[in-house]
Short mmCIF file of C-alpha atoms in Angstrom, two decimals:
data_model
loop_
_atom_site.label_atom_id
_atom_site.label_comp_id
_atom_site.label_asym_id
_atom_site.label_seq_id
_atom_site.Cartn_x
_atom_site.Cartn_y
_atom_site.Cartn_z
CA MET A 26 36.01 45.90 -15.67
CA ARG A 27 38.60 48.64 -15.80
CA TYR A 28 37.83 52.27 -16.60
CA LYS A 29 40.43 54.74 -17.85
CA LEU A 30 39.92 58.46 -17.18
CA THR A 31 41.76 61.29 -18.91
CA MET A 32 41.32 64.58 -17.10
CA ALA A 33 42.31 68.19 -16.59
CA TYR A 34 42.29 70.04 -13.30
CA ASP A 35 43.18 73.31 -11.64
CA GLY A 36 45.88 72.31 -9.18
CA SER A 37 45.61 75.56 -7.24
CA LYS A 38 42.36 74.31 -5.74
CA PHE A 39 43.77 71.03 -4.41
CA HIS A 40 46.52 69.77 -2.15
CA GLY A 41 47.97 67.59 -4.90
CA PHE A 42 46.54 64.59 -6.73
CA GLN A 43 47.09 61.92 -4.08
CA ARG A 44 44.59 61.53 -1.24
CA GLN A 45 45.60 63.43 1.92
CA THR A 46 44.66 62.98 5.56
CA LEU A 47 43.33 66.50 6.09
CA ASP A 48 43.39 68.47 2.82
CA MET A 49 41.26 67.97 -0.29
CA SER A 50 43.02 66.19 -3.16
CA VAL A 51 41.99 65.42 -6.73
CA GLN A 52 41.90 61.71 -5.89
CA GLN A 53 39.53 62.23 -2.97
CA LYS A 54 37.19 64.43 -5.00
CA LEU A 55 37.00 61.84 -7.77
CA GLU A 56 36.59 58.86 -5.45
CA GLU A 57 33.77 60.55 -3.55
CA ALA A 58 31.93 61.34 -6.78
CA LEU A 59 32.46 57.84 -8.19
CA ALA A 60 31.26 56.24 -4.94
CA LEU A 61 27.95 58.10 -5.29
CA ILE A 62 27.59 57.08 -8.93
CA PHE A 63 28.50 53.40 -8.50
CA LYS A 64 27.11 53.15 -4.96
CA ASP A 65 30.29 51.36 -3.99
CA LYS A 66 33.79 52.21 -2.76
CA ILE A 67 36.02 53.15 -5.68
CA ILE A 68 39.80 53.51 -5.55
CA ILE A 69 41.51 55.28 -8.44
CA HIS A 70 45.14 54.95 -9.49
CA GLY A 71 46.77 57.97 -11.13
CA ALA A 72 49.59 58.11 -13.66
CA GLY A 73 51.44 60.62 -11.49
CA ARG A 74 51.20 62.30 -8.11
CA THR A 75 51.17 65.97 -8.99
CA ASP A 76 52.01 68.23 -6.04
CA ALA A 77 49.86 70.94 -4.51
CA GLY A 78 49.50 73.79 -7.00
CA VAL A 79 50.51 71.71 -10.03
CA HIS A 80 47.94 71.57 -12.83
CA ALA A 81 47.04 68.88 -15.34
CA LEU A 82 45.77 68.97 -18.89
CA GLY A 83 46.20 65.25 -19.55
CA GLN A 84 46.37 63.35 -16.27
CA VAL A 85 45.32 59.70 -16.53
CA ALA A 86 43.82 57.42 -13.89
CA HIS A 87 42.08 54.04 -13.80
CA PHE A 88 39.69 52.24 -11.48
CA ASP A 89 37.86 48.90 -11.39
CA SER A 90 34.17 48.15 -10.96
CA ASP A 91 31.88 45.18 -11.60
CA GLN A 92 29.27 47.59 -12.91
CA GLU A 93 29.19 48.70 -16.52
CA ILE A 94 28.12 52.26 -17.24
CA PRO A 95 28.32 53.54 -20.82
CA CYS A 96 31.39 55.74 -21.09
CA ALA A 97 29.57 58.77 -22.45
CA ASN A 98 27.03 58.59 -19.64
CA LEU A 99 29.71 58.20 -16.98
CA LYS A 100 31.63 61.17 -18.36
CA ARG A 101 28.54 63.38 -18.26
CA VAL A 102 27.39 62.38 -14.77
CA LEU A 103 30.87 62.46 -13.27
CA ASN A 104 31.62 65.92 -14.66
CA LYS A 105 28.45 67.26 -13.04
CA ARG A 106 29.64 66.02 -9.65
CA ILE A 107 33.25 67.27 -9.84
CA TYR A 108 32.57 70.66 -11.45
CA PRO A 109 34.21 73.22 -11.67
CA TYR A 110 37.88 72.50 -10.95
CA ILE A 111 38.21 69.03 -12.51
CA TYR A 112 37.04 68.02 -15.95
CA ILE A 113 36.97 64.49 -17.36
CA LYS A 114 37.99 64.74 -21.01
CA ASP A 115 37.58 61.08 -21.89
CA VAL A 116 36.33 57.80 -20.40
CA GLU A 117 37.31 54.41 -21.83
CA ILE A 118 36.89 50.79 -20.84
CA VAL A 119 40.32 49.18 -21.14
CA ASP A 120 41.97 45.81 -20.71
CA ASN A 121 42.56 44.76 -17.10
CA LYS A 122 46.30 44.67 -17.84
CA PHE A 123 46.29 48.44 -18.30
CA HIS A 124 47.71 50.44 -15.40
CA ALA A 125 47.68 54.24 -15.46
CA GLN A 126 51.15 54.50 -13.93
CA LYS A 127 52.91 51.24 -14.77
CA SER A 128 51.78 51.13 -18.40
CA ALA A 129 53.01 54.68 -19.14
CA ILE A 130 56.08 54.85 -21.39
CA LYS A 131 56.71 58.59 -21.13
CA LYS A 132 55.23 61.84 -19.84
CA GLU A 133 55.13 65.38 -21.11
CA TYR A 134 55.20 68.37 -18.79
CA HIS A 135 54.85 72.04 -19.66
CA TYR A 136 56.06 74.91 -17.50
CA LYS A 137 54.75 78.42 -18.15
CA VAL A 138 56.70 81.56 -17.32
CA SER A 139 55.31 85.05 -17.88
CA ILE A 140 57.68 87.96 -18.48
CA ASN A 141 54.74 90.35 -18.79
CA GLU A 142 53.55 92.79 -16.15
CA TYR A 143 52.43 90.97 -13.02
CA ASP A 144 48.75 90.05 -12.93
CA PRO A 145 47.46 88.76 -9.57
CA LEU A 146 44.55 87.01 -11.32
CA LEU A 147 47.02 84.82 -13.21
CA ASN A 148 49.41 84.17 -10.34
CA ASP A 149 48.15 80.61 -9.85
CA TYR A 150 48.86 79.67 -13.47
CA TYR A 151 52.21 81.23 -14.37
CA LEU A 152 55.54 81.89 -12.77
CA PHE A 153 55.99 85.63 -13.17
CA PHE A 154 59.61 86.54 -13.92
CA HIS A 155 61.39 89.71 -15.00
CA ASP A 156 62.03 90.24 -18.71
CA ARG A 157 65.79 90.80 -18.38
CA ILE A 158 66.70 87.28 -19.44
CA ASP A 159 68.92 85.91 -22.16
CA ILE A 160 66.85 83.45 -24.21
CA THR A 161 69.86 82.41 -26.29
CA LYS A 162 71.69 81.24 -23.17
CA ILE A 163 68.61 79.42 -21.91
CA ARG A 164 68.32 77.49 -25.18
CA ALA A 165 72.02 76.60 -24.97
CA ALA A 166 71.58 75.32 -21.40
CA MET A 167 68.54 73.24 -22.35
CA LYS A 168 70.65 71.08 -24.67
CA TYR A 169 72.54 69.64 -21.68
CA ILE A 170 69.30 68.22 -20.27
CA VAL A 171 68.38 66.17 -23.34
CA GLY A 172 69.55 62.55 -23.40
CA THR A 173 70.12 59.87 -20.79
CA HIS A 174 71.73 61.21 -17.60
CA ASP A 175 71.96 60.55 -13.89
CA PHE A 176 69.68 63.29 -12.54
CA LYS A 177 70.60 62.83 -8.88
CA SER A 178 71.42 66.54 -8.63
CA PHE A 179 67.88 67.24 -9.78
CA ALA A 180 66.00 65.17 -7.20
CA LYS A 181 64.72 67.06 -4.17
CA ILE A 182 64.82 63.99 -1.91
CA ASN A 183 67.00 60.91 -1.82
CA LYS A 184 65.43 58.21 -3.92
CA LYS A 185 66.11 54.52 -3.59
CA GLY A 186 66.99 52.94 -6.90
CA SER A 187 68.26 54.48 -10.10
CA THR A 188 68.17 58.22 -10.68
CA VAL A 189 68.99 57.77 -14.37
CA ARG A 190 66.33 59.13 -16.69
CA THR A 191 66.06 59.77 -20.43
CA ILE A 192 64.81 63.14 -21.64
CA GLU A 193 63.56 62.74 -25.18
CA SER A 194 63.05 66.43 -25.89
CA PHE A 195 63.20 69.81 -24.17
CA THR A 196 61.92 72.80 -26.12
CA LEU A 197 60.90 76.40 -25.51
CA ASP A 198 58.07 78.28 -27.20
CA ILE A 199 57.64 82.03 -26.74
CA LYS A 200 54.44 83.91 -27.56
CA ASP A 201 53.02 87.19 -26.24
CA GLY A 202 55.44 87.30 -23.33
CA ILE A 203 54.75 83.71 -22.24
CA LEU A 204 57.61 81.23 -22.17
CA THR A 205 56.38 77.63 -22.41
CA PHE A 206 58.99 75.02 -21.61
CA LYS A 207 58.02 71.56 -22.91
CA ILE A 208 59.82 68.49 -21.64
CA ILE A 209 59.21 64.83 -22.52
CA GLY A 210 60.91 61.96 -20.70
CA ASN A 211 60.54 58.33 -19.74
CA GLY A 212 60.27 59.31 -16.09
CA PHE A 213 60.82 62.18 -13.68
CA LEU A 214 62.16 62.31 -10.14
CA TYR A 215 60.41 64.23 -7.37
CA ASN A 216 60.42 67.96 -8.30
CA MET A 217 62.83 67.23 -11.17
CA VAL A 218 61.03 69.43 -13.72
CA ARG A 219 60.74 72.36 -11.31
CA ILE A 220 64.43 72.09 -10.43
CA ILE A 221 65.39 72.04 -14.12
CA ILE A 222 63.25 75.10 -14.85
CA SER A 223 64.72 77.02 -11.93
CA LEU A 224 68.21 76.38 -13.31
CA MET A 225 67.21 77.49 -16.80
CA LEU A 226 66.00 80.78 -15.35
CA LYS A 227 69.22 81.17 -13.35
CA VAL A 228 71.11 80.82 -16.62
CA GLY A 229 68.78 83.30 -18.29
CA GLU A 230 69.48 85.98 -15.71
CA GLY A 231 73.25 85.41 -15.83
CA LYS A 232 73.78 83.62 -12.51
CA PHE A 233 74.99 80.47 -14.30
CA GLU A 234 76.59 79.83 -17.66
CA PRO A 235 74.98 77.16 -19.86
CA SER A 236 77.99 74.88 -19.37
CA HIS A 237 77.36 74.84 -15.60
CA ILE A 238 74.38 72.56 -16.25
CA GLN A 239 76.77 69.78 -17.27
CA GLU A 240 78.87 70.41 -14.15
CA ILE A 241 75.77 70.11 -11.97
CA LEU A 242 74.81 66.84 -13.67
CA ASP A 243 78.34 65.49 -13.14
CA GLN A 244 78.36 66.32 -9.42
CA LYS A 245 75.33 64.09 -8.71
CA ASN A 246 74.70 66.19 -5.62
CA ARG A 247 71.48 68.04 -4.86
CA LYS A 248 73.46 70.76 -3.06
CA ALA A 249 74.97 71.76 -6.41
CA ALA A 250 71.74 73.53 -7.35
CA PRO A 251 69.36 73.94 -4.41
CA TYR A 252 66.58 75.65 -6.33
CA VAL A 253 62.98 74.68 -7.05
CA ALA A 254 60.62 76.70 -9.23
CA ARG A 255 57.14 77.36 -7.86
CA PRO A 256 54.50 74.72 -8.64
CA ASN A 257 51.96 77.11 -10.14
CA GLY A 258 53.58 77.18 -13.60
CA LEU A 259 53.76 73.38 -13.99
CA TYR A 260 51.28 71.33 -16.02
CA LEU A 261 51.14 67.58 -16.60
CA TYR A 262 50.33 67.88 -20.28
CA LYS A 263 50.17 64.28 -21.53
CA VAL A 264 50.86 60.68 -20.52
CA TYR A 265 51.94 58.39 -23.34
CA TYR A 266 51.10 54.70 -23.68
CA GLU A 267 51.91 52.03 -26.24
#
């Protein structure tokens, strides 16, 4: 049978989601805990490979096992073993056709920027930025991102296959000095969200005009905007399925 896990984790404590040779990953921590519970080797498949330092509030993964453990019991026992930096929010038994990555139809990421006084205790969870930014210009620049575009200029590495993606929405909420960028799309290239956010901040501080975002898209060249925002402000917020 196939189990579906929905989870949150503190990315600052792991070297990304995917299993690594030397460093601890979210996948390794989960697989080790599940192996003890099921007394068998368990391999999990995540909806996305978040990088080192990137957090999740709604990451999804699945795994298979011949053993049936009630979902509520599995959630309780698993959370005891992975405490305190990962938390399983939900456990479901799903159809074997379900795949955490391949069945996803869109993802939602949030990026948090603080324009408040620097706080070292929050450094792992926000990108701290100065408050001399033009929010009106940022909102104008964000409009160029929405829609279906070739995002080749926004991919950190060369990717085989199409670099065309559709961004359904891109919004900005501001509260108590925290800027929360929210972006929903049918797929994202490697570091694409962090590259987009870095450009929005460049616009906000006057180094680019909003219209330059369209020029960067048209160039289809990563060298047109060689910037990447730090991972600590990025959160995989939700994975959507049919």
